[in-house]
Coordinates of C-alpha atoms and ligand atoms in Angstrom, one line a residue:
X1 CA -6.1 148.9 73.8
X2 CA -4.0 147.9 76.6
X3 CA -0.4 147.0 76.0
X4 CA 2.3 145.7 78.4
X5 CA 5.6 146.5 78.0
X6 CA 7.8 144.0 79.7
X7 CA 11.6 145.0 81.1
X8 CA 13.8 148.6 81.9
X9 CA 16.0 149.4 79.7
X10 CA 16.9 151.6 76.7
X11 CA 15.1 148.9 74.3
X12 CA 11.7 148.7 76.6
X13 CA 12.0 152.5 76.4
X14 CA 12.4 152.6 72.6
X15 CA 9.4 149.7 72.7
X16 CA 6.7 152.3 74.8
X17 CA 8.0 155.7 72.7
X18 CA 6.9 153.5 69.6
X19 CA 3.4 152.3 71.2
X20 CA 2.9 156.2 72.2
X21 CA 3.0 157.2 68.7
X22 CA -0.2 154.8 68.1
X23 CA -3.5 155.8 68.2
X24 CA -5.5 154.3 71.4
X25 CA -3.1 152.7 73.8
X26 CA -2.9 152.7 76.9
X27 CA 0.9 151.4 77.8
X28 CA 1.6 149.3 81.3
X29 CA 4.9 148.4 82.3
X30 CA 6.7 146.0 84.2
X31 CA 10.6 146.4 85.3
X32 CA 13.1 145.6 88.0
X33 CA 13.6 149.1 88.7
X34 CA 11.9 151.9 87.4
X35 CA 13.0 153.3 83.8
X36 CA 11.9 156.9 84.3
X37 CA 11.8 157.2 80.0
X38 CA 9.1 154.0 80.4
X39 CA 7.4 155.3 83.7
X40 CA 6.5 158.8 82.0
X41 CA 4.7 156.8 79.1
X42 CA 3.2 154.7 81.1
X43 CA -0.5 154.4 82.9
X44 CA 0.6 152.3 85.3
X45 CA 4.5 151.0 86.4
X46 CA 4.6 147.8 87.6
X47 CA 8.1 147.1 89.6
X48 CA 8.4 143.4 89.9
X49 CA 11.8 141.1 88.3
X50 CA 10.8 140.6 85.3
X51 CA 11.3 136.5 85.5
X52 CA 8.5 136.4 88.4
X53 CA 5.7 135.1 85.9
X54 CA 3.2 134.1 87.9
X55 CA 3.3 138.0 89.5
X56 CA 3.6 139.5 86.1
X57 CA 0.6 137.5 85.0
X58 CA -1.6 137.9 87.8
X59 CA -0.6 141.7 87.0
X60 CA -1.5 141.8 83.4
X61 CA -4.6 139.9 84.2
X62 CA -6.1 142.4 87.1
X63 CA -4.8 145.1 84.4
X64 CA -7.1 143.6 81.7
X65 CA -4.3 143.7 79.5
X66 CA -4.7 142.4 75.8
X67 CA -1.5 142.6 74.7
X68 CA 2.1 142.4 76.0
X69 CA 5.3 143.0 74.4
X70 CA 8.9 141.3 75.5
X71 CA 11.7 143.2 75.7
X72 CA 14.6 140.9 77.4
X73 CA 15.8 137.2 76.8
X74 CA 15.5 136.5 80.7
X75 CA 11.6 136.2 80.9
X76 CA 11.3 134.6 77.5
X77 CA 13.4 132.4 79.2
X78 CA 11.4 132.0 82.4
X79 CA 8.7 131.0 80.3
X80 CA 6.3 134.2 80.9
X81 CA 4.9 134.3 77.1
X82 CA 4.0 130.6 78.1
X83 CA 2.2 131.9 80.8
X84 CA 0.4 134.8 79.5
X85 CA -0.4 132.8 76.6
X86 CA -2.3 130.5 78.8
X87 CA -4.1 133.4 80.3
X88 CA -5.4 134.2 77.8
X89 CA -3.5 137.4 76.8
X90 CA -1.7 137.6 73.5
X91 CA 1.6 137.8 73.5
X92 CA 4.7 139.3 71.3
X93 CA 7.4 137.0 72.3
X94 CA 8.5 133.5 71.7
X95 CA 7.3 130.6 74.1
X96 CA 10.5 129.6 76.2
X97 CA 10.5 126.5 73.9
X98 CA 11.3 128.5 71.1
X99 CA 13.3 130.5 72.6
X100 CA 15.8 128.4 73.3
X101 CA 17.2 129.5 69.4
X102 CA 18.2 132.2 71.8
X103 CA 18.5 130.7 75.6
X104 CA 20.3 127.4 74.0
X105 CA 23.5 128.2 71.4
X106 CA 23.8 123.9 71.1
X107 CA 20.1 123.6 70.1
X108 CA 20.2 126.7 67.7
X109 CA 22.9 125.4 66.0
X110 CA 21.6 121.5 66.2
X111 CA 18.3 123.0 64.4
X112 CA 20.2 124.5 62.0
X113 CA 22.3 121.2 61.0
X114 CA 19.4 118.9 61.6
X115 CA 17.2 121.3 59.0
X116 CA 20.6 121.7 56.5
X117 CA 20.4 125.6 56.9
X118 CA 23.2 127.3 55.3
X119 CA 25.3 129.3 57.1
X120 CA 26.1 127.4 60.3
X121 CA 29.5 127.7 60.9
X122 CA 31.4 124.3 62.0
X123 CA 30.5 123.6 65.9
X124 CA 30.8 121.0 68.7
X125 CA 29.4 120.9 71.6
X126 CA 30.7 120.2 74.8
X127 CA 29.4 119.2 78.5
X128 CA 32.1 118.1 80.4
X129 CA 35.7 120.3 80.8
X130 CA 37.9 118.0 79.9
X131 CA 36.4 117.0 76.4
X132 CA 36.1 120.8 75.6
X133 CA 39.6 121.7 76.4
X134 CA 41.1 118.0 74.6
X135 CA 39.1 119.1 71.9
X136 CA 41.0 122.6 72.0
X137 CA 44.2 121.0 72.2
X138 CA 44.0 118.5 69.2
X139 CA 42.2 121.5 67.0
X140 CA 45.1 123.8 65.6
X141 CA 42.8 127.1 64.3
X142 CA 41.2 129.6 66.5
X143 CA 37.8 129.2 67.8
X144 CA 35.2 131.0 69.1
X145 CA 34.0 129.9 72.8
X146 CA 30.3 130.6 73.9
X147 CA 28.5 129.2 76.6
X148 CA 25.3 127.2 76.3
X149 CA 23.3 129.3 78.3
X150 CA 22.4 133.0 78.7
X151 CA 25.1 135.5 79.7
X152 CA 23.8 138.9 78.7
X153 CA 26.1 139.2 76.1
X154 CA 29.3 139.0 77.3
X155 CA 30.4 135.9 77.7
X156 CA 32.0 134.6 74.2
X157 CA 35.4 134.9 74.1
X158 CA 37.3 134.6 70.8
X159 CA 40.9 132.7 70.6
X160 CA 43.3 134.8 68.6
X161 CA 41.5 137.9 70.2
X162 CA 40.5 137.5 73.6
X163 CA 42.2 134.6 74.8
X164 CA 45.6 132.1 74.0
X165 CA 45.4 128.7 74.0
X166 CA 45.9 128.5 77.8
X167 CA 43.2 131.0 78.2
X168 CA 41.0 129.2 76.2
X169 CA 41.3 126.3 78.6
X170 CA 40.9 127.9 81.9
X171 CA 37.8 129.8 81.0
X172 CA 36.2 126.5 79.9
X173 CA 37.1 125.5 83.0
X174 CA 35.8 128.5 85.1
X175 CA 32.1 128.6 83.0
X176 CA 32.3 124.4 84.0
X177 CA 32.3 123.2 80.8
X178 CA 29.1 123.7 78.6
X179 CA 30.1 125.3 75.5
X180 CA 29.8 125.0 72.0
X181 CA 33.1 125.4 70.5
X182 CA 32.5 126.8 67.1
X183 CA 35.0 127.9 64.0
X184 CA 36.2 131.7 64.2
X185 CA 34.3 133.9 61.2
X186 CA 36.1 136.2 59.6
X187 CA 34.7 139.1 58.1
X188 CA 32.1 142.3 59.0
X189 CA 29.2 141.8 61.5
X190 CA 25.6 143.2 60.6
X191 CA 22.6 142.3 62.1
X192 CA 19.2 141.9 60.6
X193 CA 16.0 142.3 62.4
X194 CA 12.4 140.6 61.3
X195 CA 8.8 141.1 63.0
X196 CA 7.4 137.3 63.0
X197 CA 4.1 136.6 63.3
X198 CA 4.5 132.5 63.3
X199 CA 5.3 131.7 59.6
X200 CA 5.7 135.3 57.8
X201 CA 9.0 137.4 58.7
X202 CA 8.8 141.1 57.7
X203 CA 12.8 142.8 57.7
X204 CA 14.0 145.5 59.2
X205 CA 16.9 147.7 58.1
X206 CA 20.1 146.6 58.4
X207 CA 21.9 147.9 61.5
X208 CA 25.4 147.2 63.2
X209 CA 26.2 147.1 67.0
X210 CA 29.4 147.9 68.8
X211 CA 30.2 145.0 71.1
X212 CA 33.4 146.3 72.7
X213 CA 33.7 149.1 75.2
X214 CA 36.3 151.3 73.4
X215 CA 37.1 153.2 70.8
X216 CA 38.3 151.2 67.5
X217 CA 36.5 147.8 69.0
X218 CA 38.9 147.0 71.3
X219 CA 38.4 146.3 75.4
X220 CA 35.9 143.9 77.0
X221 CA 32.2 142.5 75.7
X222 CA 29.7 145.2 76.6
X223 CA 25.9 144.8 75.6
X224 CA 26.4 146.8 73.4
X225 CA 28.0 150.7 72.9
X226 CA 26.4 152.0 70.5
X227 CA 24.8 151.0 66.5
X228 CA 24.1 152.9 63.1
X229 CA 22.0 152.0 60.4
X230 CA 22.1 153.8 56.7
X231 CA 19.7 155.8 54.7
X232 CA 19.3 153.0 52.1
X233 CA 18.7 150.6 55.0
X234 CA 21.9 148.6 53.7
X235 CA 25.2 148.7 54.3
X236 CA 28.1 149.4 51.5
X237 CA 30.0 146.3 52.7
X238 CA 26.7 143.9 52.6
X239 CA 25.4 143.2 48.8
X240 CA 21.8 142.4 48.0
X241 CA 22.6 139.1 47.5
X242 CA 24.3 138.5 51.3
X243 CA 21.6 139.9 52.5
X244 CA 18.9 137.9 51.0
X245 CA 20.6 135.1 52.0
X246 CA 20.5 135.9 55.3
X247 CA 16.6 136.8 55.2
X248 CA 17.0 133.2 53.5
X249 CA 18.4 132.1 56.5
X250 CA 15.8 133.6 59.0
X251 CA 12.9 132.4 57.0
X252 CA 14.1 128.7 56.8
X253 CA 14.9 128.8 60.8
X254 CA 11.4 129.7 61.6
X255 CA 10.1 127.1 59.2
X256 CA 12.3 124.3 60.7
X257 CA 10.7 125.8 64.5
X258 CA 7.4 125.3 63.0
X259 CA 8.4 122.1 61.8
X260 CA 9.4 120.9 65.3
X261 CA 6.2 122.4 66.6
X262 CA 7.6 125.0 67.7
X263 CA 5.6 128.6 66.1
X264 CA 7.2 132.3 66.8
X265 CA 5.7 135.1 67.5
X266 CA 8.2 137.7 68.3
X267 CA 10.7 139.8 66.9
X268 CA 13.8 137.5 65.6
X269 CA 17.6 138.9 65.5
X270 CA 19.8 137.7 63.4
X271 CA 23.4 137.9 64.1
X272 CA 25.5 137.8 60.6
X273 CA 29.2 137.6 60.4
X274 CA 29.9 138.1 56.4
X275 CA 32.6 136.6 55.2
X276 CA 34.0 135.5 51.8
X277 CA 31.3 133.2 51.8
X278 CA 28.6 135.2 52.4
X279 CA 26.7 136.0 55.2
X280 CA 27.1 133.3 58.5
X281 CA 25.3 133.1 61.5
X282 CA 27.1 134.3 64.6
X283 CA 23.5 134.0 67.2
X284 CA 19.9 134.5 66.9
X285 CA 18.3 136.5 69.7
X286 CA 14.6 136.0 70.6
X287 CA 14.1 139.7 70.4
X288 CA 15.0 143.2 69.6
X289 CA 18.6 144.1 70.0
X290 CA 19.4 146.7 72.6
X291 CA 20.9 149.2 71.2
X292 CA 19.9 148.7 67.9
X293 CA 15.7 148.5 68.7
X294 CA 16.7 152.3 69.4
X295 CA 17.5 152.9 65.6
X296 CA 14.9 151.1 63.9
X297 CA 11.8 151.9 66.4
X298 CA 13.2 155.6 66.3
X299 CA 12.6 155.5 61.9
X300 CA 9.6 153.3 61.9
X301 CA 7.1 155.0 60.2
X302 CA 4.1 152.6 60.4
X303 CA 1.5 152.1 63.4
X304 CA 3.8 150.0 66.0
X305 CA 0.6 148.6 67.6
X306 CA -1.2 147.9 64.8
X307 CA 1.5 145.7 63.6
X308 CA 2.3 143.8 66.9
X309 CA -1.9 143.3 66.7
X310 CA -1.0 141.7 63.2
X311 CA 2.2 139.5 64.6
X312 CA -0.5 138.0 67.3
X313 CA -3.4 137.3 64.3
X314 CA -0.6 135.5 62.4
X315 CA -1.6 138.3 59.3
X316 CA 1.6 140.7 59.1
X317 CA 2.5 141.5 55.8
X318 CA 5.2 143.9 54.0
X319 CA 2.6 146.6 53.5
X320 CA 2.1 146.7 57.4
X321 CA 5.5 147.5 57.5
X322 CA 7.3 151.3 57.4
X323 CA 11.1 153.0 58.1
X324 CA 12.1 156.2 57.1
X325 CA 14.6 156.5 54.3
X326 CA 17.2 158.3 57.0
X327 CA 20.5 157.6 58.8
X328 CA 20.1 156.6 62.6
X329 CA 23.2 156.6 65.0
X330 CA 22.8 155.1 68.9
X331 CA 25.1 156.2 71.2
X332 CA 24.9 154.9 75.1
X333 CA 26.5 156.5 77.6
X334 CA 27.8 154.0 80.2
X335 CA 29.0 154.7 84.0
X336 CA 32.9 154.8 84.0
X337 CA 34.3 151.7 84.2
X338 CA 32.0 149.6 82.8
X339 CA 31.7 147.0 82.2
X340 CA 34.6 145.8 84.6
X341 CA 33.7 148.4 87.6
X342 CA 31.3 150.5 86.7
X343 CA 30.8 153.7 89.2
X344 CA 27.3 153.4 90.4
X345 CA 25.4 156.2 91.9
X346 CA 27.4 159.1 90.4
X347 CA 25.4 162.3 89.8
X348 CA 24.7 162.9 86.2
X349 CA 22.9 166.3 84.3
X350 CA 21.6 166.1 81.0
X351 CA 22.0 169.7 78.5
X352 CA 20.2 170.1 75.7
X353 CA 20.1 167.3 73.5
X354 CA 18.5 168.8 70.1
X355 CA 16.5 167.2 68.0
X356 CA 18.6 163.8 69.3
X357 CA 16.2 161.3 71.0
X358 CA 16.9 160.2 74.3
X359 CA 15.9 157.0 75.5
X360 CA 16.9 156.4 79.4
X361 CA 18.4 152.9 80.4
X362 CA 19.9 151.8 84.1
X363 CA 19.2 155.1 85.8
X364 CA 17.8 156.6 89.0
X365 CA 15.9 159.8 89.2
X366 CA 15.5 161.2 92.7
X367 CA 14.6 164.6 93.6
X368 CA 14.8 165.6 90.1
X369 CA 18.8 164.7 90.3
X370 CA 19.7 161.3 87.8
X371 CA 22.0 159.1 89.0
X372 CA 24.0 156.2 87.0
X373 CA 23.7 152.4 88.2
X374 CA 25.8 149.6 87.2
X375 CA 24.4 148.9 83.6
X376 CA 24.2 151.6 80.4
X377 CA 22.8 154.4 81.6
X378 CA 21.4 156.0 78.8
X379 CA 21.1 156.6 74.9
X380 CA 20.7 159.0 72.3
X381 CA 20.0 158.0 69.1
X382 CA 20.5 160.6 66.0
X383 CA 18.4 160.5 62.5
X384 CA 19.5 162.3 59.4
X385 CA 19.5 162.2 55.7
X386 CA 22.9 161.2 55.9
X387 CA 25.1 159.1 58.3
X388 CA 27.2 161.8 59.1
X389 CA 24.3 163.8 60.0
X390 CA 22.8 161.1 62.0
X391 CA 26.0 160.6 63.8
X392 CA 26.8 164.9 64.4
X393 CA 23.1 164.6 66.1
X394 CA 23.9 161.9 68.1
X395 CA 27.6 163.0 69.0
X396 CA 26.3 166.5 69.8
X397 CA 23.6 165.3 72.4
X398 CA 25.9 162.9 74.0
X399 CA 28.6 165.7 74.8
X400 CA 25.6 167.6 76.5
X401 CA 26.1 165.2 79.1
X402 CA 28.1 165.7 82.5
X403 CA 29.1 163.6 84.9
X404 CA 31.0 160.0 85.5
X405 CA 29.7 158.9 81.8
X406 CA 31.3 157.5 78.7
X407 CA 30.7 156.9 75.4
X408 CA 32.0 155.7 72.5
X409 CA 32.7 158.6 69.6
X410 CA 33.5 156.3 67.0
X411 CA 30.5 155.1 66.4
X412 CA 28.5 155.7 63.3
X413 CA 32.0 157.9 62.1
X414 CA 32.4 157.6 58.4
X415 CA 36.3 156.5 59.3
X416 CA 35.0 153.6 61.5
X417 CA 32.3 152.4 58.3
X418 CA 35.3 152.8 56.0
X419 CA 37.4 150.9 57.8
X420 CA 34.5 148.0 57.7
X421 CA 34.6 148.6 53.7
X422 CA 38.1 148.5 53.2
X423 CA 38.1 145.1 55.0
X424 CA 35.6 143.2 53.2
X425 CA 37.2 144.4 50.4
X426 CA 40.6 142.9 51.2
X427 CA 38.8 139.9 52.1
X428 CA 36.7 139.3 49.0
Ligands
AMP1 P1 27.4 136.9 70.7 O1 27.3 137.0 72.2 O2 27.1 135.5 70.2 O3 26.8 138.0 70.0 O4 29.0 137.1 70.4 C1 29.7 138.2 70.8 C2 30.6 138.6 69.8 O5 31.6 137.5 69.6 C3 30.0 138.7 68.4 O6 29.5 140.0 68.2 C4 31.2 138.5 67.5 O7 32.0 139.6 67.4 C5 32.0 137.4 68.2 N1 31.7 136.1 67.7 C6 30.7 135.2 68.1 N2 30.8 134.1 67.4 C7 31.9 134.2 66.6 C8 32.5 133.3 65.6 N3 32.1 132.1 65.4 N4 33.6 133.8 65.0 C9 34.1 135.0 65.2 N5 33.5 135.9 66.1 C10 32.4 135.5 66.8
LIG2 N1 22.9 144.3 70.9 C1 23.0 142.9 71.0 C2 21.9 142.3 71.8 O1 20.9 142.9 72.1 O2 22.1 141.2 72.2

């Protein structure tokens, strides 16, 4: 069976190690710039952005490709499942229509009022600067300020934390105006993952992302430093019953798409914020998280192809679905100065790593020598029976690494899931 896997990074690398593990694929690829983790896997390496449809399609097609997989938002986006779809080639990834729950923050949020799903925070919004920031002067609470569109993860800012009142103001100003304005959450973020096959959603473990660059989440937006996930595939600060509700949530969001005509096929991230009451959406994302598609893919136990061959029938079903009962910490090492000025093209040498998996992001190899570029460079993702295990793999790999790198220790540390403990508990 031939399989596409579409985009370059430390996700799409995590998306081919998990098709390699199945039986009978052959694994294409298509990326900006070659991945070297995805090119190694890979019969054939298409380099071609990622957004070009028309040449990804004519690609697949030539290829005889049955199946392709979508890593990033930006294609989705560009409408390339649309296109494949009409190709004939099946396709894991939403239709740009419905992937606007991603691409579009004012119609996510408008589905979620217009269908009366719980756990939409209070939102407006706005297309015009001037409304947005009267709107900011006449409201006295914090609030959190995301633009409509796409911006690869980095461009909400939060009043209170990111920016003052002023701030607030000339940012609108800068993005020109098209935001959604939307009360500040309080409370600990977890994410929760589903394979959707159109109307079934099967759940992943629960697994938590690092946003900010440093250590004890402060500094700038980042894609994403680093995320952990626990043994129990839970988290001690999320109950059973917060995190029903937000499966709840998931599954009514893809019914209200299919009740606009709108059916999914892809994998659907949801963004929670839990707070004192319960579990609230923060985004949906159209697609595996990167970093945290590192942790799951690296503990699923079950065939990966078979079950994006079941997401495409429309037939997915629990049983199709296995993790391993372990620990998983993700830690990406970023160029210095990144996000703000990252140092591209610095030399970098990998040690030995252990049993750690390493899954290669925004790199260069030449001549055998690896280089950084402007994004993450690479991860390495621990497993254990234990966090602490998890995270002593992953730590120990990452120090292995030399060069004009950084990384974030603090993540997966059983001070930093404490901390997130201590504060629910103060907030409950
Ligand atoms: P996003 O790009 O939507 O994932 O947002 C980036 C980060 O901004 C999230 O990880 C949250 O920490 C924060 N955030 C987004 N929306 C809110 C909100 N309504 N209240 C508080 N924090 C938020
Ligand atoms: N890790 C968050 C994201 O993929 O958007």
């Amino acid at each position: 069976m031939k399989i596409l896997v579409v985009g370059g990074g430390g996700r799409e690398h995590a998306l081919a190690d998990a098709l390699s593990r199945s039986s009978n694929v052959e694994i294409y690829s298509v990326m900006r710039k070659e991945n070297p983790g995805i090119a190694a896997l890979s019969a054939d390496v298409y380099i071609c952005t990622e957004t070009d449809i028309h040449r990804v399609a004519d690609y697949a097609e030539a290829h005889g490709i049955e199946y392709a997989v979508i890593g990033p938002e930006a294609p989705l986006e560009a409408g390339l499942a649309n296109e494949l779809t009409a190709r004939g080639i099946s396709c894991i990834g939403p239709q740009k229509e419905a992937a606007r729950l991603e691409t579009d923050k004012e119609f996510c949020r408008n589905l979620m009022r217009d269908h009366g799903i719980e756990g939409c925070p209070g939102y407006q919004a706005f297309h015009d600067p001037g409304e947005a920031c009267r709107y900011i002067d006449a409201h006295d609470a914090d609030l959190a300020i995301k633009p409509i569109g796409l911006t690869g993860g980095k461009g909400v800012k939060i009043m209170g934390e990111h920016l003052d009142c002023a701030g607030a103001k000339a940012y609108i100003r800068e993005i020109g105006g098209e935001v959604v304005l939307e009360e500040r959450l309080i409370g600990e973020e977890f994410t929760l993952m589903a394979f959707v096959d159109g109307t079934h959603l099967v759940p992943m473990p629960l697994v938590q992302d690092h946003k900010r660059a440093y250590e004890g989440d402060v500094g700038p937006n980042t894609g994403g430093m680093g995320s952990y996930s626990m043994e129990d595939h839970s988290f001690p600060f999320v109950t059973d019953a917060d995190r029903n509700r937000a499966f709840a949530i998931m599954e009514k969001v893809i019914a209200a798409l299919n009740a606009e005509g709108l059916p999914y096929v892809g994998f659907l991230y949801g963004q929670f914020m839990n707070t004192t009451d319960g579990p609230k959406v923060i985004e949906f994302n159209a697609r595996f998280g990167d970093p945290e598609a590192m942790n799951l893919l690296a503990l699923l136990t079950s065939d990966f192809a078979e079950i994006l061959v079941k997401m495409a029938a429309g037939t997915l079903t629990p049983a199709d679905v296995s993790f391993a009962q372990q620990a998983s910490v993700c830690k990406y090492l970023v160029p210095e100065g990144y996000p703000d000025a990252p140092q591209n093209g610095q030399r970098l040498s990998i040690g030995d790593y252990g049993d750690a998996k390493l899954f290669f992001a925004n790199i260069s190899l030449k001549e055998g020598v690896y280089y950084t570029q402007t994004s993450r460079t690479l991860a390495f993702v621990g497993l254990g029976d234990s966090l602490a295990e998890a995270e002593m793999q992953a730590q120990q790999a990452a120090e292995s690494v030399t060069g004009a790198v950084r990384y974030r220790r603090d993540i997966g540390t059983l001070e930093v899931l404490e901390k997130r403990i201590s504060h629910m508990r103060d907030i409950r």
